[in-house]
């Protein structure tokens, strides 16, 4: 999922409004939603490697980040993470590995049937952890989260479903920036260029905005003959207009004090005549392409910027100038919602994901993941795991 645009429910419209991933850039059964995280205690014993007392490698400069080598014992929770949950994400990264990690992929695949102890021992023998810090400024990091919405839609417009989701118009590359969100809905010339380009129709314009913010989603489409099918809408481009947070617009207008989903929803219910004004405050629109969602595809998320399917709870969006795609990363983030200490993989990006210690955590799909993603905004520390 190309998340070169800004990135759950409308809580995301503020939380993720500040956050992203392409992303983005999930499912044995389409309805299933994996548990995004499992809280970890903060007082776990360190993972001590016997004989790990030799000199450490020197620092590495990567873009605007500095990597400083550390001992494995400095990675909080490393001895307790169920690594088998992360291994599928690592195997996915090996479908399109970077040149530095590609030589490890044969061993990674072989260890897919190994025990957690075997996997941990191999990582210690083959990788060196480096703490990621900015070259300048505060070392405080930020973790947000994104997800894949799942919505009901119709193939054709109806009285109840009249909000279109478009594939890119033929003239998209001929005009930069393309028409704004408001112009697409009001100008005859813009509407003419979108004629026949709708993939499906939703009942709620706010759902459409959330889908565009996330960059991809799943639709349960009711076809013209009454049958239903599950498809994925993947990111296919934008109108190149600037992204503006509708939550920030409400705050700046003095219309709400509670920029959360309940607060925004309450305002929408009380001001239905101003919904277009709210939506038009964000001129940016995302276009999609429809993808068949096979049973195998349904077990993973959309493809991230690395070009591999995202794994819930194990894929993150990063600034690729600071952390290259495909890099295994140790993530530690204390917060009221979740204590995260786990192995993840840099497989996506987003325009709001900039800086050395910045990540967007892929939570999965559906309402549960959306609720989680809309609430996560907490401190972050990152360590890249680089081949020795």
Short mmCIF file of C-alpha atoms in Angstrom, two decimals:
data_model
loop_
_atom_site.label_atom_id
_atom_site.label_comp_id
_atom_site.label_asym_id
_atom_site.label_seq_id
_atom_site.Cartn_x
_atom_site.Cartn_y
_atom_site.Cartn_z
CA UNK A 1 0.00 0.00 0.00
CA UNK A 2 1.55 3.25 -0.99
CA UNK A 3 1.14 5.52 1.99
CA UNK A 4 2.83 8.48 0.42
CA UNK A 5 -0.36 10.30 1.33
CA UNK A 6 -1.16 11.19 4.96
CA UNK A 7 -2.74 8.59 6.55
CA UNK A 8 -10.22 4.76 12.83
CA UNK A 9 -13.28 5.52 12.82
CA UNK A 10 -13.13 9.19 13.04
CA UNK A 11 -11.02 8.81 16.17
CA UNK A 12 -8.41 8.07 13.60
CA UNK A 13 -9.39 11.24 11.90
CA UNK A 14 -7.63 12.88 14.79
CA UNK A 15 -5.30 10.24 16.15
CA UNK A 16 -4.26 9.05 12.76
CA UNK A 17 -4.90 12.44 11.41
CA UNK A 18 -1.78 13.16 13.34
CA UNK A 19 -0.46 9.74 12.43
CA UNK A 20 -0.39 8.18 9.13
CA UNK A 21 1.35 4.09 6.77
CA UNK A 22 0.97 3.27 2.77
CA UNK A 23 1.02 2.51 4.29
CA UNK A 24 0.15 1.00 4.25
CA UNK A 25 0.00 -0.58 3.92
CA UNK A 26 -4.55 -8.43 6.82
CA UNK A 27 -7.94 -13.75 7.67
CA UNK A 28 -9.02 -17.21 7.54
CA UNK A 29 -12.52 -15.77 7.71
CA UNK A 30 -13.08 -12.27 6.37
CA UNK A 31 -14.83 -11.29 9.60
CA UNK A 32 -11.92 -12.31 11.81
CA UNK A 33 -9.81 -9.61 13.38
CA UNK A 34 -6.54 -10.62 15.03
CA UNK A 35 -5.70 -9.22 18.43
CA UNK A 36 -3.40 -6.31 17.58
CA UNK A 37 -1.27 -6.44 20.68
CA UNK A 38 -0.71 -8.22 23.92
CA UNK A 39 0.29 -6.04 26.85
CA UNK A 40 3.70 -6.77 28.32
CA UNK A 41 4.82 -5.97 31.84
CA UNK A 42 7.48 -3.32 32.17
CA UNK A 43 9.60 -5.20 34.71
CA UNK A 44 10.63 -8.17 32.56
CA UNK A 45 14.13 -9.51 33.19
CA UNK A 46 16.74 -8.57 30.58
CA UNK A 47 17.88 -11.10 28.02
CA UNK A 48 21.50 -11.61 29.02
CA UNK A 49 23.83 -13.13 26.44
CA UNK A 50 26.69 -15.07 28.01
CA UNK A 51 30.06 -13.58 27.07
CA UNK A 52 28.53 -10.45 25.50
CA UNK A 53 31.29 -8.23 26.81
CA UNK A 54 33.43 -7.48 23.75
CA UNK A 55 33.77 -4.13 22.03
CA UNK A 56 30.71 -2.86 20.20
CA UNK A 57 30.71 -1.66 16.58
CA UNK A 58 30.90 2.05 15.93
CA UNK A 59 27.83 4.18 15.25
CA UNK A 60 26.14 4.24 11.85
CA UNK A 61 24.60 7.31 10.26
CA UNK A 62 21.49 6.53 8.22
CA UNK A 63 19.79 9.55 6.69
CA UNK A 64 18.81 11.82 9.58
CA UNK A 65 19.26 9.10 12.18
CA UNK A 66 22.19 7.81 14.19
CA UNK A 67 22.39 4.15 15.12
CA UNK A 68 24.36 3.32 18.27
CA UNK A 69 25.28 -0.30 18.95
CA UNK A 70 23.95 -1.77 22.22
CA UNK A 71 23.89 -5.09 24.08
CA UNK A 72 20.96 -7.43 23.60
CA UNK A 73 20.18 -7.01 27.29
CA UNK A 74 19.16 -3.41 26.54
CA UNK A 75 16.19 -4.52 24.41
CA UNK A 76 13.23 -4.54 26.82
CA UNK A 77 11.24 -7.76 26.67
CA UNK A 78 13.47 -9.47 24.12
CA UNK A 79 13.49 -12.73 26.04
CA UNK A 80 9.70 -12.87 26.30
CA UNK A 81 8.41 -11.98 22.82
CA UNK A 82 6.72 -14.97 21.08
CA UNK A 83 8.92 -14.74 18.00
CA UNK A 84 6.93 -17.31 16.03
CA UNK A 85 4.25 -14.62 15.66
CA UNK A 86 6.78 -12.36 13.94
CA UNK A 87 8.40 -14.98 11.73
CA UNK A 88 5.67 -14.91 9.06
CA UNK A 89 6.23 -11.17 8.71
CA UNK A 90 9.97 -11.82 8.31
CA UNK A 91 9.29 -14.42 5.63
CA UNK A 92 7.08 -11.87 3.86
CA UNK A 93 9.95 -9.36 3.96
CA UNK A 94 12.12 -12.00 2.32
CA UNK A 95 9.85 -11.90 -0.72
CA UNK A 96 11.40 -8.49 -1.50
CA UNK A 97 14.41 -8.15 0.78
CA UNK A 98 16.85 -5.29 0.79
CA UNK A 99 20.43 -6.08 -0.23
CA UNK A 100 21.70 -6.08 3.37
CA UNK A 101 19.20 -8.59 4.75
CA UNK A 102 18.76 -10.74 1.63
CA UNK A 103 21.64 -13.12 2.53
CA UNK A 104 19.83 -14.05 5.74
CA UNK A 105 16.58 -15.12 4.10
CA UNK A 106 17.49 -18.76 3.53
CA UNK A 107 18.19 -19.15 7.23
CA UNK A 108 15.06 -17.19 8.16
CA UNK A 109 12.91 -19.58 6.15
CA UNK A 110 14.61 -22.61 7.68
CA UNK A 111 13.99 -21.28 11.18
CA UNK A 112 10.25 -20.85 10.55
CA UNK A 113 9.81 -24.25 12.22
CA UNK A 114 12.37 -23.53 14.95
CA UNK A 115 11.57 -22.89 18.60
CA UNK A 116 11.57 -19.43 20.10
CA UNK A 117 14.86 -20.19 21.84
CA UNK A 118 16.42 -21.30 18.54
CA UNK A 119 15.16 -18.20 16.76
CA UNK A 120 16.43 -15.93 19.53
CA UNK A 121 19.85 -17.60 19.58
CA UNK A 122 20.13 -17.25 15.80
CA UNK A 123 19.25 -13.55 15.96
CA UNK A 124 21.92 -12.98 18.61
CA UNK A 125 24.53 -14.79 16.49
CA UNK A 126 23.72 -13.05 13.19
CA UNK A 127 22.44 -9.59 14.11
CA UNK A 128 23.62 -6.55 16.02
CA UNK A 129 21.07 -4.26 17.72
CA UNK A 130 21.49 -0.50 17.29
CA UNK A 131 19.46 2.10 19.11
CA UNK A 132 17.92 4.60 16.68
CA UNK A 133 18.21 8.29 17.55
CA UNK A 134 17.93 11.54 15.57
CA UNK A 135 21.07 13.37 14.52
CA UNK A 136 19.72 16.50 16.17
CA UNK A 137 16.94 17.42 18.52
CA UNK A 138 14.96 15.42 21.03
CA UNK A 139 15.30 11.64 21.06
CA UNK A 140 11.66 11.26 22.12
CA UNK A 141 9.79 9.10 19.65
CA UNK A 142 6.11 8.74 18.73
CA UNK A 143 4.04 5.66 17.96
CA UNK A 144 0.67 5.87 16.21
CA UNK A 145 -1.34 3.13 14.56
CA UNK A 146 -3.35 2.46 11.41
CA UNK A 147 -5.66 -0.28 10.21
CA UNK A 148 -7.72 -1.58 7.31
CA UNK A 149 -11.39 -0.56 7.53
CA UNK A 150 -14.07 -3.09 6.59
CA UNK A 151 -17.23 -1.56 5.16
CA UNK A 152 -20.47 -2.53 3.43
CA UNK A 153 -20.93 -1.12 -0.06
CA UNK A 154 -23.03 -1.48 -3.19
CA UNK A 155 -21.82 -1.85 -6.76
CA UNK A 156 -24.35 0.71 -8.00
CA UNK A 157 -25.68 3.86 -6.33
CA UNK A 158 -28.89 3.57 -4.35
CA UNK A 159 -30.96 5.94 -2.25
CA UNK A 160 -29.09 4.63 0.81
CA UNK A 161 -25.63 4.33 -0.78
CA UNK A 162 -24.70 7.44 -2.70
CA UNK A 163 -21.07 8.12 -1.73
CA UNK A 164 -18.69 7.02 -4.53
CA UNK A 165 -15.22 5.53 -4.20
CA UNK A 166 -13.30 6.25 -7.39
CA UNK A 167 -10.55 4.66 -9.42
CA UNK A 168 -8.08 7.24 -10.81
CA UNK A 169 -9.56 9.43 -13.56
CA UNK A 170 -7.89 9.28 -16.96
CA UNK A 171 -6.87 12.95 -16.69
CA UNK A 172 -5.21 12.58 -13.28
CA UNK A 173 -1.66 12.94 -14.63
CA UNK A 174 -2.56 15.86 -16.88
CA UNK A 175 -3.43 18.29 -14.10
CA UNK A 176 -1.38 18.69 -10.91
CA UNK A 177 -2.81 19.21 -8.45
CA UNK A 178 -6.08 17.69 -9.59
CA UNK A 179 -9.45 19.03 -8.44
CA UNK A 180 -10.06 19.38 -4.71
CA UNK A 181 -12.58 17.24 -2.83
CA UNK A 182 -15.11 20.07 -3.00
CA UNK A 183 -14.50 20.71 -6.70
CA UNK A 184 -14.95 17.00 -7.46
CA UNK A 185 -18.43 17.20 -5.97
CA UNK A 186 -19.49 20.58 -7.36
CA UNK A 187 -17.73 21.44 -10.64
CA UNK A 188 -19.37 19.99 -13.79
CA UNK A 189 -16.00 19.48 -15.53
CA UNK A 190 -14.60 17.50 -12.58
CA UNK A 191 -17.76 15.42 -12.26
CA UNK A 192 -17.64 14.67 -15.99
CA UNK A 193 -14.10 13.30 -15.70
CA UNK A 194 -15.21 11.03 -12.84
CA UNK A 195 -18.23 9.68 -14.67
CA UNK A 196 -18.07 5.89 -14.86
CA UNK A 197 -15.02 5.73 -12.54
CA UNK A 198 -16.83 4.70 -9.35
CA UNK A 199 -15.80 1.28 -8.02
CA UNK A 200 -18.49 1.09 -5.34
CA UNK A 201 -20.80 3.25 -3.25
CA UNK A 202 -20.96 3.77 0.52
CA UNK A 203 -23.77 5.11 2.68
CA UNK A 204 -21.65 7.41 4.86
CA UNK A 205 -19.29 10.11 3.54
CA UNK A 206 -17.31 10.00 6.79
CA UNK A 207 -16.63 6.28 6.19
CA UNK A 208 -15.28 7.22 2.77
CA UNK A 209 -12.97 9.80 4.32
CA UNK A 210 -11.69 7.29 6.90
CA UNK A 211 -11.03 4.77 4.13
CA UNK A 212 -9.04 7.38 2.24
CA UNK A 213 -7.04 8.33 5.33
CA UNK A 214 -6.12 4.68 5.92
CA UNK A 215 -5.23 4.18 2.26
CA UNK A 216 -6.90 0.82 1.77
CA UNK A 217 -9.79 -1.22 3.05
CA UNK A 218 -12.07 -4.18 2.59
CA UNK A 219 -15.51 -3.87 1.08
CA UNK A 220 -18.38 -6.32 1.35
CA UNK A 221 -20.00 -5.34 -1.93
CA UNK A 222 -23.61 -6.10 -2.83
CA UNK A 223 -23.66 -6.68 -6.58
CA UNK A 224 -26.49 -5.72 -8.91
CA UNK A 225 -27.86 -9.30 -8.78
CA UNK A 226 -27.98 -9.23 -4.97
CA UNK A 227 -24.92 -11.44 -4.45
CA UNK A 228 -22.10 -10.32 -2.17
CA UNK A 229 -18.36 -10.47 -2.56
CA UNK A 230 -15.43 -9.36 -0.45
CA UNK A 231 -12.80 -7.23 -2.18
CA UNK A 232 -9.92 -5.02 -1.17
CA UNK A 233 -9.58 -1.44 -2.31
CA UNK A 234 -5.89 -0.62 -2.58
CA UNK A 235 -4.31 2.80 -2.88
CA UNK A 236 -3.96 3.95 -6.50
CA UNK A 237 -3.13 7.66 -6.24
CA UNK A 238 -4.28 11.02 -4.92
CA UNK A 239 -5.40 14.35 -6.33
CA UNK A 240 -2.10 15.85 -5.05
CA UNK A 241 -3.93 18.34 -2.87
CA UNK A 242 -2.59 19.05 0.64
CA UNK A 243 -3.91 16.91 3.46
CA UNK A 244 -5.84 18.76 6.18
CA UNK A 245 -7.13 17.20 9.41
CA UNK A 246 -10.88 17.58 9.86
CA UNK A 247 -10.36 17.15 13.59
CA UNK A 248 -7.94 20.06 13.59
CA UNK A 249 -10.45 22.10 11.56
CA UNK A 250 -13.13 21.52 14.19
CA UNK A 251 -10.75 22.53 16.96
CA UNK A 252 -9.55 25.63 15.12
CA UNK A 253 -13.16 26.68 14.49
CA UNK A 254 -13.89 26.35 18.20
CA UNK A 255 -16.64 23.88 17.38
CA UNK A 256 -15.45 21.09 19.67
CA UNK A 257 -13.06 20.59 22.55
CA UNK A 258 -13.07 16.80 22.40
CA UNK A 259 -11.30 15.84 19.16
CA UNK A 260 -12.04 12.13 19.55
CA UNK A 261 -14.47 9.92 17.70
CA UNK A 262 -17.26 10.44 20.29
CA UNK A 263 -16.69 14.19 20.19
CA UNK A 264 -16.65 14.42 16.40
CA UNK A 265 -19.59 12.04 16.05
CA UNK A 266 -21.63 14.10 18.50
CA UNK A 267 -20.88 17.24 16.49
CA UNK A 268 -21.90 15.52 13.22
CA UNK A 269 -25.20 14.36 14.74
CA UNK A 270 -25.94 17.88 15.94
CA UNK A 271 -24.80 19.58 12.71
CA UNK A 272 -25.78 17.34 9.74
CA UNK A 273 -26.11 20.40 7.52
CA UNK A 274 -22.39 21.13 7.99
CA UNK A 275 -20.98 17.68 7.15
CA UNK A 276 -19.91 18.77 3.67
CA UNK A 277 -18.19 21.81 5.13
CA UNK A 278 -16.33 19.48 7.49
CA UNK A 279 -15.29 17.09 4.72
CA UNK A 280 -14.35 19.84 2.28
CA UNK A 281 -11.93 21.27 4.85
CA UNK A 282 -9.65 18.44 3.72
CA UNK A 283 -9.08 18.99 -0.03
CA UNK A 284 -7.16 15.74 -0.47
CA UNK A 285 -8.82 12.68 -2.01
CA UNK A 286 -7.46 9.18 -2.53
CA UNK A 287 -8.24 6.99 -5.54
CA UNK A 288 -8.35 3.20 -5.36
CA UNK A 289 -8.04 0.05 -7.40
CA UNK A 290 -10.08 -3.07 -6.72
CA UNK A 291 -8.25 -6.29 -5.88
CA UNK A 292 -9.57 -9.82 -5.57
CA UNK A 293 -9.37 -10.93 -1.95
CA UNK A 294 -8.53 -14.62 -1.97
CA UNK A 295 -8.52 -16.74 1.18
CA UNK A 296 -4.73 -16.46 1.26
CA UNK A 297 -4.81 -12.69 0.71
CA UNK A 298 -7.38 -12.37 3.47
CA UNK A 299 -4.85 -13.69 6.00
CA UNK A 300 -2.65 -10.60 5.55
CA UNK A 301 -3.02 -6.89 5.10
CA UNK A 302 -2.58 -4.75 2.01
CA UNK A 303 0.85 -4.46 0.46
CA UNK A 304 3.01 -1.84 2.09
CA UNK A 305 5.61 0.36 0.47
CA UNK A 306 8.12 -2.50 0.62
CA UNK A 307 5.83 -4.37 -1.75
CA UNK A 308 4.89 -7.19 0.64
CA UNK A 309 1.63 -7.85 2.51
CA UNK A 310 1.46 -6.35 5.98
CA UNK A 311 1.14 -8.52 9.09
CA UNK A 312 -1.09 -7.28 11.93
CA UNK A 313 0.91 -6.43 15.01
CA UNK A 314 4.23 -7.07 13.28
CA UNK A 315 4.43 -4.50 10.46
CA UNK A 316 5.22 -0.83 10.94
CA UNK A 317 5.43 2.20 8.70
CA UNK A 318 8.65 4.16 9.07
CA UNK A 319 10.62 6.95 7.50
CA UNK A 320 12.65 4.91 4.97
CA UNK A 321 15.46 7.47 4.98
CA UNK A 322 16.10 6.51 8.60
CA UNK A 323 15.18 2.81 8.56
CA UNK A 324 15.32 0.91 5.24
CA UNK A 325 12.40 -1.26 4.19
CA UNK A 326 12.60 -4.86 5.30
CA UNK A 327 14.67 -4.10 8.40
CA UNK A 328 13.77 -6.07 11.54
CA UNK A 329 13.17 -3.58 14.34
CA UNK A 330 12.77 -3.97 18.09
CA UNK A 331 9.95 -1.72 19.26
CA UNK A 332 9.27 -0.60 22.83
CA UNK A 333 6.37 1.69 23.63
CA UNK A 334 4.83 2.23 27.06
CA UNK A 335 1.32 3.55 27.09
CA UNK A 336 -2.03 3.44 28.83
CA UNK A 337 -3.52 1.35 26.03
CA UNK A 338 -0.74 -1.16 25.45
CA UNK A 339 2.76 -1.95 26.63
CA UNK A 340 4.45 -2.99 23.39
CA UNK A 341 7.83 -4.73 23.44
CA UNK A 342 8.22 -6.81 20.32
CA UNK A 343 9.89 -7.64 17.03
CA UNK A 344 8.38 -5.77 14.07
CA UNK A 345 9.39 -5.07 10.48
CA UNK A 346 9.74 -1.84 8.53
CA UNK A 347 7.42 -2.59 5.61
CA UNK A 348 5.50 0.62 4.95
CA UNK A 349 5.67 4.41 5.06
CA UNK A 350 3.49 7.51 5.09
CA UNK A 351 3.85 11.23 4.57
CA UNK A 352 3.18 11.88 8.26
CA UNK A 353 5.77 9.29 9.26
CA UNK A 354 8.96 11.32 9.28
CA UNK A 355 11.96 11.35 11.54
CA UNK A 356 14.28 8.82 13.11
CA UNK A 357 12.11 7.54 16.00
CA UNK A 358 8.67 7.51 14.39
CA UNK A 359 6.49 4.53 13.56
CA UNK A 360 2.91 3.72 12.57
CA UNK A 361 1.84 0.32 13.87
CA UNK A 362 -0.36 -1.82 11.63
CA UNK A 363 -3.15 -3.07 13.90
CA UNK A 364 -5.07 -5.28 11.45
CA UNK A 365 -8.55 -4.79 10.06
CA UNK A 366 -12.11 -4.26 11.16
CA UNK A 367 -13.73 -2.46 14.11
CA UNK A 368 -11.51 -3.86 16.87
CA UNK A 369 -8.35 -2.86 15.05
CA UNK A 370 -9.93 0.50 14.24
CA UNK A 371 -10.72 1.15 17.88
CA UNK A 372 -7.15 0.28 18.83
CA UNK A 373 -5.56 2.33 16.06
CA UNK A 374 -7.66 5.38 16.84
CA UNK A 375 -6.44 5.51 20.43
CA UNK A 376 -2.71 4.82 20.10
CA UNK A 377 -0.47 7.85 20.41
CA UNK A 378 2.34 7.11 22.83
CA UNK A 379 6.12 7.28 23.43
CA UNK A 380 8.43 5.13 21.34
CA UNK A 381 11.93 3.66 21.30
CA UNK A 382 13.36 1.75 18.34
CA UNK A 383 16.36 -0.51 17.76
CA UNK A 384 17.27 -1.76 14.29
CA UNK A 385 18.65 -5.30 14.04
CA UNK A 386 21.44 -5.14 11.46
CA UNK A 387 23.53 -8.02 10.11
CA UNK A 388 26.95 -8.37 11.72
#
